[in-house]
Coordinates of C-alpha atoms in Angstrom, one line a residue:
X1 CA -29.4 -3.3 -219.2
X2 CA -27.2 -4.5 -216.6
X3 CA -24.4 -7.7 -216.4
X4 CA -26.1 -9.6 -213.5
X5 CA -25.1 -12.8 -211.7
X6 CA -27.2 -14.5 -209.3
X7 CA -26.4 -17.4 -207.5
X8 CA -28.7 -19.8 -206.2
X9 CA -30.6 -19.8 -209.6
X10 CA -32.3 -22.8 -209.4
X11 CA -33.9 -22.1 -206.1
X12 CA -36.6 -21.1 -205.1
X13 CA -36.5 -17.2 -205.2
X14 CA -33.2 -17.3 -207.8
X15 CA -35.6 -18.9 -210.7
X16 CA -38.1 -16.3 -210.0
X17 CA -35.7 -13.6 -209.7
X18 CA -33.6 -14.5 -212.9
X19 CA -36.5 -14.9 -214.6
X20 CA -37.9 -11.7 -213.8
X21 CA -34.7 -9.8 -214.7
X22 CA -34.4 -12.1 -218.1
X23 CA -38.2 -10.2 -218.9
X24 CA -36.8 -6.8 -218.3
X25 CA -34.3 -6.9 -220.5
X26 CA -30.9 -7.8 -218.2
X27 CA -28.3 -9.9 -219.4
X28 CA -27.6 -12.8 -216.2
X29 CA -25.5 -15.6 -215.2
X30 CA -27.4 -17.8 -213.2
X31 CA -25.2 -19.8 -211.0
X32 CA -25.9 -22.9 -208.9
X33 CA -24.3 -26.0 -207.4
X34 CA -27.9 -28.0 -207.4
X35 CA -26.9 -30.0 -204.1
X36 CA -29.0 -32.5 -202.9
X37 CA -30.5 -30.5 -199.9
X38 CA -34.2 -31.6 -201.1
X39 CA -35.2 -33.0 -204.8
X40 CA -32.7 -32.0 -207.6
X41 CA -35.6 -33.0 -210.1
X42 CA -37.2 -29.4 -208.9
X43 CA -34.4 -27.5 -209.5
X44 CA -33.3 -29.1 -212.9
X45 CA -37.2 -28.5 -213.4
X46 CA -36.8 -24.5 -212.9
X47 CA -33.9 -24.3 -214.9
X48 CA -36.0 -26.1 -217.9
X49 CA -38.3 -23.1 -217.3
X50 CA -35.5 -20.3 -218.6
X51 CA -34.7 -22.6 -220.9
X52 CA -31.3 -24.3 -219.4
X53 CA -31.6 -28.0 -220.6
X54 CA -30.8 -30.8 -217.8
X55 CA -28.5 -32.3 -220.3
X56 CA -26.3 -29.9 -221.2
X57 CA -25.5 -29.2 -217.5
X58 CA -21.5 -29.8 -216.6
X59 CA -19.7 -29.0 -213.6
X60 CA -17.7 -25.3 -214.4
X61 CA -19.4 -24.9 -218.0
X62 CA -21.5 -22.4 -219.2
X63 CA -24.5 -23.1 -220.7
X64 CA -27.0 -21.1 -222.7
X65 CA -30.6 -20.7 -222.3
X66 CA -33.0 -21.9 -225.5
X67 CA -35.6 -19.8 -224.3
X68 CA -33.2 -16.0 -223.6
X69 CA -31.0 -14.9 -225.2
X70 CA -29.0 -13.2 -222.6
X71 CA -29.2 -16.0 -220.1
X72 CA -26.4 -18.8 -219.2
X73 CA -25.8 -21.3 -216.3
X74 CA -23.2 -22.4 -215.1
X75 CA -23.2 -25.1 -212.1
X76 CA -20.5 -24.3 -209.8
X77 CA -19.6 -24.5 -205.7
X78 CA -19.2 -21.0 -204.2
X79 CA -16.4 -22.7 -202.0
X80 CA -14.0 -23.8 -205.2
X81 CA -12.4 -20.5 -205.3
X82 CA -10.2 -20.9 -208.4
X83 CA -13.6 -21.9 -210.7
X84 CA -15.7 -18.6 -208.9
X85 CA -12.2 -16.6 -209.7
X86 CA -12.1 -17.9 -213.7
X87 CA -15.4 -16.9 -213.7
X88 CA -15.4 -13.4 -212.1
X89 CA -12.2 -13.1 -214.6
X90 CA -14.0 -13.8 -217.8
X91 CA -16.8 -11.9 -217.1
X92 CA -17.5 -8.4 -216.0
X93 CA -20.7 -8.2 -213.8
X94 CA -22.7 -5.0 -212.4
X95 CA -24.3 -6.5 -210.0
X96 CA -24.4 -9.7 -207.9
X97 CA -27.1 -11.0 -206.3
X98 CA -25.9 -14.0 -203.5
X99 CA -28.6 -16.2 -203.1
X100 CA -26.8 -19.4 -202.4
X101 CA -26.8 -20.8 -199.0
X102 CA -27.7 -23.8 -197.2
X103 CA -31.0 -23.3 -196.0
X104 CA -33.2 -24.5 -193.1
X105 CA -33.0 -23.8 -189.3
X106 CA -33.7 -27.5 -188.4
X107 CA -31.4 -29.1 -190.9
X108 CA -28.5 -26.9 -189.1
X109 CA -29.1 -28.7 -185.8
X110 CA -28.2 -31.8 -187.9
X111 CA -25.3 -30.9 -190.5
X112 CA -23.4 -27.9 -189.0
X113 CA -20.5 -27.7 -191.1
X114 CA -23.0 -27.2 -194.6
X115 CA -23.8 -24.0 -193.0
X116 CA -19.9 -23.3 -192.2
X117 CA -19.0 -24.2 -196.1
X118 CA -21.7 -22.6 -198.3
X119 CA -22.7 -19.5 -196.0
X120 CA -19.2 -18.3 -194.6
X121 CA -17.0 -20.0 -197.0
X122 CA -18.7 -19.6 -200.0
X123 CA -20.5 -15.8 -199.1
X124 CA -16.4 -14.8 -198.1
X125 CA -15.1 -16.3 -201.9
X126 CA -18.3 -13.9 -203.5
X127 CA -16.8 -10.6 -201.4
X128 CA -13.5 -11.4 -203.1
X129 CA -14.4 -11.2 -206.3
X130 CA -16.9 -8.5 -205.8
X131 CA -13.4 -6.6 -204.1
X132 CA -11.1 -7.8 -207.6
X133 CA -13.5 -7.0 -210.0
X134 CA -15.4 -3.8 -209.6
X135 CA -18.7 -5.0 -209.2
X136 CA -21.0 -2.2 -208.7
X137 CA -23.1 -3.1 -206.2
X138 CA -23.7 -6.9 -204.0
X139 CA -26.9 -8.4 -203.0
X140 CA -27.4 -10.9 -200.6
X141 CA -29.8 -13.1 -198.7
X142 CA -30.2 -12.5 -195.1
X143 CA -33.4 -13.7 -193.4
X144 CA -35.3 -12.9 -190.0
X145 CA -34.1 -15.7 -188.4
X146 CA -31.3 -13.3 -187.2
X147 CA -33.6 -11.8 -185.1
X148 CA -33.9 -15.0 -182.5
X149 CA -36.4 -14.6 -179.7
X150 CA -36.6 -11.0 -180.3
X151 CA -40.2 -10.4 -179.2
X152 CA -40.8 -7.0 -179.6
X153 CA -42.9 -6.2 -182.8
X154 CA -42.7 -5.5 -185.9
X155 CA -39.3 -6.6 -185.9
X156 CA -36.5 -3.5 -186.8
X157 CA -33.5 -3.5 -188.3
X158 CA -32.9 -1.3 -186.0
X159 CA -32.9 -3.9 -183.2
X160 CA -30.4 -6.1 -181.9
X161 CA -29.4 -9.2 -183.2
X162 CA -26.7 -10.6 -181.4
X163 CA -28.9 -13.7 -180.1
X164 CA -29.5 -16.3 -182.5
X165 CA -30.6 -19.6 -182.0
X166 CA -29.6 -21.5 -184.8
X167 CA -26.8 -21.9 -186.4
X168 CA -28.0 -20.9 -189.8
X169 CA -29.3 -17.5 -188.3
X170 CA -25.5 -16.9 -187.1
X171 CA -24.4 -17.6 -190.4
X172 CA -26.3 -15.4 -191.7
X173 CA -25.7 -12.3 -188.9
X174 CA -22.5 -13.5 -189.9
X175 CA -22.8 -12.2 -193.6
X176 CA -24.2 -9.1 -192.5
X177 CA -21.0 -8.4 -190.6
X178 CA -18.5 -9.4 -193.5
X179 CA -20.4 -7.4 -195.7
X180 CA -19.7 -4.4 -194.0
X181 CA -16.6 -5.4 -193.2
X182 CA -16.1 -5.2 -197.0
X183 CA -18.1 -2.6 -197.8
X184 CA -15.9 -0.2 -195.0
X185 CA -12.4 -1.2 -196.7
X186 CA -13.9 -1.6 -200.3
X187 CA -16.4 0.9 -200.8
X188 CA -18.2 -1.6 -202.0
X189 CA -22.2 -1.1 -201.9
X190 CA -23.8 -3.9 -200.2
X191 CA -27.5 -4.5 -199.1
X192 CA -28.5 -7.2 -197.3
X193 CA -32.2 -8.5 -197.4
X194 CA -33.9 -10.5 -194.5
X195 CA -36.4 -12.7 -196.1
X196 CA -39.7 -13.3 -193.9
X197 CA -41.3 -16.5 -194.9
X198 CA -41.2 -16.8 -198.9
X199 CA -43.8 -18.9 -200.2
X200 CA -45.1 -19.2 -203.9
X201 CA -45.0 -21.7 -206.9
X202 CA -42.0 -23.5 -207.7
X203 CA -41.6 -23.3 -203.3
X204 CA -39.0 -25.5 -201.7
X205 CA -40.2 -28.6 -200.6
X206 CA -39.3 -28.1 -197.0
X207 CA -41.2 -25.2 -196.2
X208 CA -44.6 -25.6 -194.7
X209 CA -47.0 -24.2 -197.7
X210 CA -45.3 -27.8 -199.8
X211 CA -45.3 -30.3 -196.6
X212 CA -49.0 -29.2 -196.2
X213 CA -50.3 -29.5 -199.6
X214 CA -48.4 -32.2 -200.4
X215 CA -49.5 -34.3 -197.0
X216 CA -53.4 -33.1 -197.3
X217 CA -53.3 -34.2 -201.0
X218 CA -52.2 -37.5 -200.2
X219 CA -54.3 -38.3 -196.8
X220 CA -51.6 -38.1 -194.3
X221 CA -51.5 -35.3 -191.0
X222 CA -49.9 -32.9 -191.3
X223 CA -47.0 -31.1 -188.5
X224 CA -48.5 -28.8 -186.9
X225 CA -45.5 -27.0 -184.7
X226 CA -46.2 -24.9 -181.0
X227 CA -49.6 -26.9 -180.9
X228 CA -50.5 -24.2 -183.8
X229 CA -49.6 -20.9 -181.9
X230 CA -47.2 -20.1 -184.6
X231 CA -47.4 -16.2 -186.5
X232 CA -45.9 -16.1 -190.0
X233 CA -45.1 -12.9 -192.0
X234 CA -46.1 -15.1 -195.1
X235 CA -44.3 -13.2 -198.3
X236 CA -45.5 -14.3 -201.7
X237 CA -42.5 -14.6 -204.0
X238 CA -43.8 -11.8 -206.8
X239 CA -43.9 -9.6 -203.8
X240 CA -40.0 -10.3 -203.0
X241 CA -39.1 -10.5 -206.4
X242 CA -40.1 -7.0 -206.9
X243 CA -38.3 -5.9 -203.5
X244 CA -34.7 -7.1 -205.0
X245 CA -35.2 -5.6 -208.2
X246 CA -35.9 -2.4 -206.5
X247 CA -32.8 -2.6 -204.4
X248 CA -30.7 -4.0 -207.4
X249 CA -31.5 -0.6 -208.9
X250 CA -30.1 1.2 -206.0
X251 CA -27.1 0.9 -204.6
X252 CA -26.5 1.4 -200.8
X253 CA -24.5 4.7 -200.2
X254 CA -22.8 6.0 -197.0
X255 CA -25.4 6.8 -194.2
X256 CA -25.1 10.7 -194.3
X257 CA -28.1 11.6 -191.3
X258 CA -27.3 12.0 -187.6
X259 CA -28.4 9.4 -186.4
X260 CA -27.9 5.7 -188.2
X261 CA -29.0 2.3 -186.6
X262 CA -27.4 -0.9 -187.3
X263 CA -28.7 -1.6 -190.4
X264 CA -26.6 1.4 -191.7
X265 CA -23.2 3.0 -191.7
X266 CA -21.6 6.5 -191.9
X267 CA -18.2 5.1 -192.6
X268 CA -19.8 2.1 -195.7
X269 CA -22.0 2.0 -198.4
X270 CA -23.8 -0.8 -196.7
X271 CA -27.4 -1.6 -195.8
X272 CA -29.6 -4.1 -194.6
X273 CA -33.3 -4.2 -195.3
X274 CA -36.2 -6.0 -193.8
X275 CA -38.2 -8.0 -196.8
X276 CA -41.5 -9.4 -196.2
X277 CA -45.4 -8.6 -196.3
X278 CA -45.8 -6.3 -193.1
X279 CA -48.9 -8.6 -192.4
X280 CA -48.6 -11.4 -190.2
X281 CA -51.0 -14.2 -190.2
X282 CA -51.5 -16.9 -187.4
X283 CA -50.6 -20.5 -188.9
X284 CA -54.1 -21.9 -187.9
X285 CA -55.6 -19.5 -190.2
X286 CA -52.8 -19.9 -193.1
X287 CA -53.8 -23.6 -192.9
X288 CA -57.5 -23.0 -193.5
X289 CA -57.0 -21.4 -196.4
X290 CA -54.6 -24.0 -198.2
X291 CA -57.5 -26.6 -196.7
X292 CA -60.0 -24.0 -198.5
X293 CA -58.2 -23.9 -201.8
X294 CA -57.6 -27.7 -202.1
X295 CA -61.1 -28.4 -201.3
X296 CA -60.0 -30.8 -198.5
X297 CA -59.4 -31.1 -194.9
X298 CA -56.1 -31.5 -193.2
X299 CA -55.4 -34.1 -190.4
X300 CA -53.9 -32.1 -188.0
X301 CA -51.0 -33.5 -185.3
X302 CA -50.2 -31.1 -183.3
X303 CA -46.8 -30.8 -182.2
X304 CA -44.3 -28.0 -179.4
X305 CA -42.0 -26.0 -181.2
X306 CA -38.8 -27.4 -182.4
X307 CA -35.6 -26.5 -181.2
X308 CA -34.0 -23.2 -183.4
X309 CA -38.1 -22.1 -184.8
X310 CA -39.5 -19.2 -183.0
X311 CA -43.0 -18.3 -182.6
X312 CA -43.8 -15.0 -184.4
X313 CA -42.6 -13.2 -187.2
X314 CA -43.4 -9.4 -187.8
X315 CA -41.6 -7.0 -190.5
X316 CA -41.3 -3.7 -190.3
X317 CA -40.7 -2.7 -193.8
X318 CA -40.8 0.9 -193.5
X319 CA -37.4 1.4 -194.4
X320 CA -38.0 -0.2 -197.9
X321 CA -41.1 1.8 -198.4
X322 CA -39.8 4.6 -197.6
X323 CA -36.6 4.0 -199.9
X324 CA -37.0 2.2 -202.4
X325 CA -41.3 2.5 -202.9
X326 CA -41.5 -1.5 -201.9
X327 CA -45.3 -2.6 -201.9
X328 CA -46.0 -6.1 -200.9
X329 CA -50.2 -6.8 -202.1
X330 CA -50.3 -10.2 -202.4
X331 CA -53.1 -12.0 -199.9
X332 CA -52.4 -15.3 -198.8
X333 CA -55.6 -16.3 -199.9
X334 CA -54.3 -15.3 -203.9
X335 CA -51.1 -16.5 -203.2
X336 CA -52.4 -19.9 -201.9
X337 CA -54.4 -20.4 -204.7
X338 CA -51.7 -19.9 -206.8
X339 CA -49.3 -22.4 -205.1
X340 CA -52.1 -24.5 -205.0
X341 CA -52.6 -24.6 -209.0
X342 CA -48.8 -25.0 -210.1
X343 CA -48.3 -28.0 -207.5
X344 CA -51.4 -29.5 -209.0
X345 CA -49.9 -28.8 -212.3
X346 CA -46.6 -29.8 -211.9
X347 CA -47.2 -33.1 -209.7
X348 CA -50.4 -34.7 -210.8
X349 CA -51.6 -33.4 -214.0

């Protein structure tokens, strides 16, 4: 059993994850701020799932799950350093797993300085306290957008990054390099994961598997982005779930081989990882299946590709595999369906 805290638990991929490591037996802080980024009644909704009652929730106090045992919540900011420091103080945690952030290429055309406050600020307040309190190993989000208009593919870890086109993608390049930054001076074992495309139940409401059920449901077209010339490595959340867990277990440890890329070190115990489903699947196609489990048709209003969005998506995942054993074998057509039958569940039954 380990003393986890992850942050972002009532997200997307923090719920699952929390979850998944309440099953097994850890003991976990979830932590959150619940902004307002898209519908706060989701999130308060995932946390009802472990058990963490809307009511009891308080800025800066813990609360404790009805449903595990060894889960509590506390709702916090990552950029109010003296609450994340009483915290770290009070509690002695293994393992951290950082994934808080502002999220969204498109919103960080429109509010810059979110992306500035939660993903800089906020991921430099987690290093300190990972550096003051002997946490064992830290965990963060990354995603693919780092790798811009790359278009070489499968994307590599191994490739350069050092183009992004976005400012959320910066921020989170950005992470990469404070984590080794940290894990060079610290010794402290960091892996950074780049998330392709999550999708699943309890999905934010931004992302395109939601906009499209949600709009075919109710009648109305639905965005179709680069006129539909859009590739996706489409990741089902069980599939990423897993992938942390594994790298949760294994700390990253000082790149002994001769030759090391960028996404390790010989002087830290850093490393970054490609996560997603090594299978990429044109959007066109990805839309006729959620049309095929919903039974309906989509109105389709084709659109050119907005500013910060690139066209493909490819992971290469070999370094995982090879590693850490990380199998992704969730279709899109199971993982649709499933999406599919919780949205149903949770919004009109």
């Amino acid at each position: 059993m380990k003393k986890i805290l992850v942050t972002g638990a009532a997200g997307f991929i923090g719920f699952h994850l929390a979850e998944a490591l309440l099953k097994r037996g850890d003991q976990v802080t979830g932590l959150d701020v619940i902004n307002n980024y898209y519908d706060v009644n989701l999130k308060y909704a995932r946390l009802e799932e472990t058990g963490i009652k809307k009511n009891n929730i308080k800025y800066n106090k813990i609360v404790n799950s009805e449903k595990y045992d060894q889960y509590s919540f506390i709702k916090l900011d990552l950029t109010d350093s003296k609450s994340i420091d009483d915290l770290f103080n009070n509690n002695k945690y293994d393992v951290v797993v950082n994934l808080s952030a502002q999220a969204g290429v498109r919103y960080s055309l429109e509010n810059p300085r979110a992306y500035i406050d939660s993903n800089i600020v906020g991921f430099l307040n987690i290093l300190e306290e990972c550096r003051h309190h002997g946490v064992k190993h830290l965990v963060y989000a990354s995603s693919s957008s780092v790798y811009g208009n790359n278009t070489k593919m499968p994307l590599s870890t191994s490739d350069n990054v050092d183009h992004p086109i976005s400012l959320y993608a910066a921020s989170k390049k950005s992470n990469e390099l404070m984590a080794h930054t940290y894990s060079h001076l610290f010794k402290i074992p960091t892996t950074g994961l780049r998330f392709f495309t999550v999708y699943g139940p309890w999905g934010r409401p931004d992302m395109a598997l939601f906009l499209f059920t949600k709009a075919i449901l109710e009648g109305k077209p639905i965005k179709v982005f680069n006129n539909g010339k859009m590739i996706r490595d489409f990741t089902y959340v069980d599939d990423i779930v897993q992938g942390i867990i594994n790298v949760i277990d294994n700390p990253s440890k000082v790149y002994k081989g001769d030759e090391p890329d960028a996404s390790r070190s010989k002087s830290a115990p850093y490393k970054v990882y490609n996560i997603g489903n090594s299978s990429p699947v044109n959007l066109m196609d990805y839309i006729s299946e959620i049309e095929h489990a919903l039974n309906m048709k989509a109105i389709k209003n084709f659109l050119p590709i907005q500013p910060g969005d690139v066209p493909k998506t490819f992971a290469d995942v070999s370094d995982l595999q090879n590693d850490l054993n990380y199998k992704p074998d969730t279709n899109i057509k199971v993982g649709i369906r499933n999406f599919v039958e919780w949205y149903k569940g949770y919004f009109i039954l």
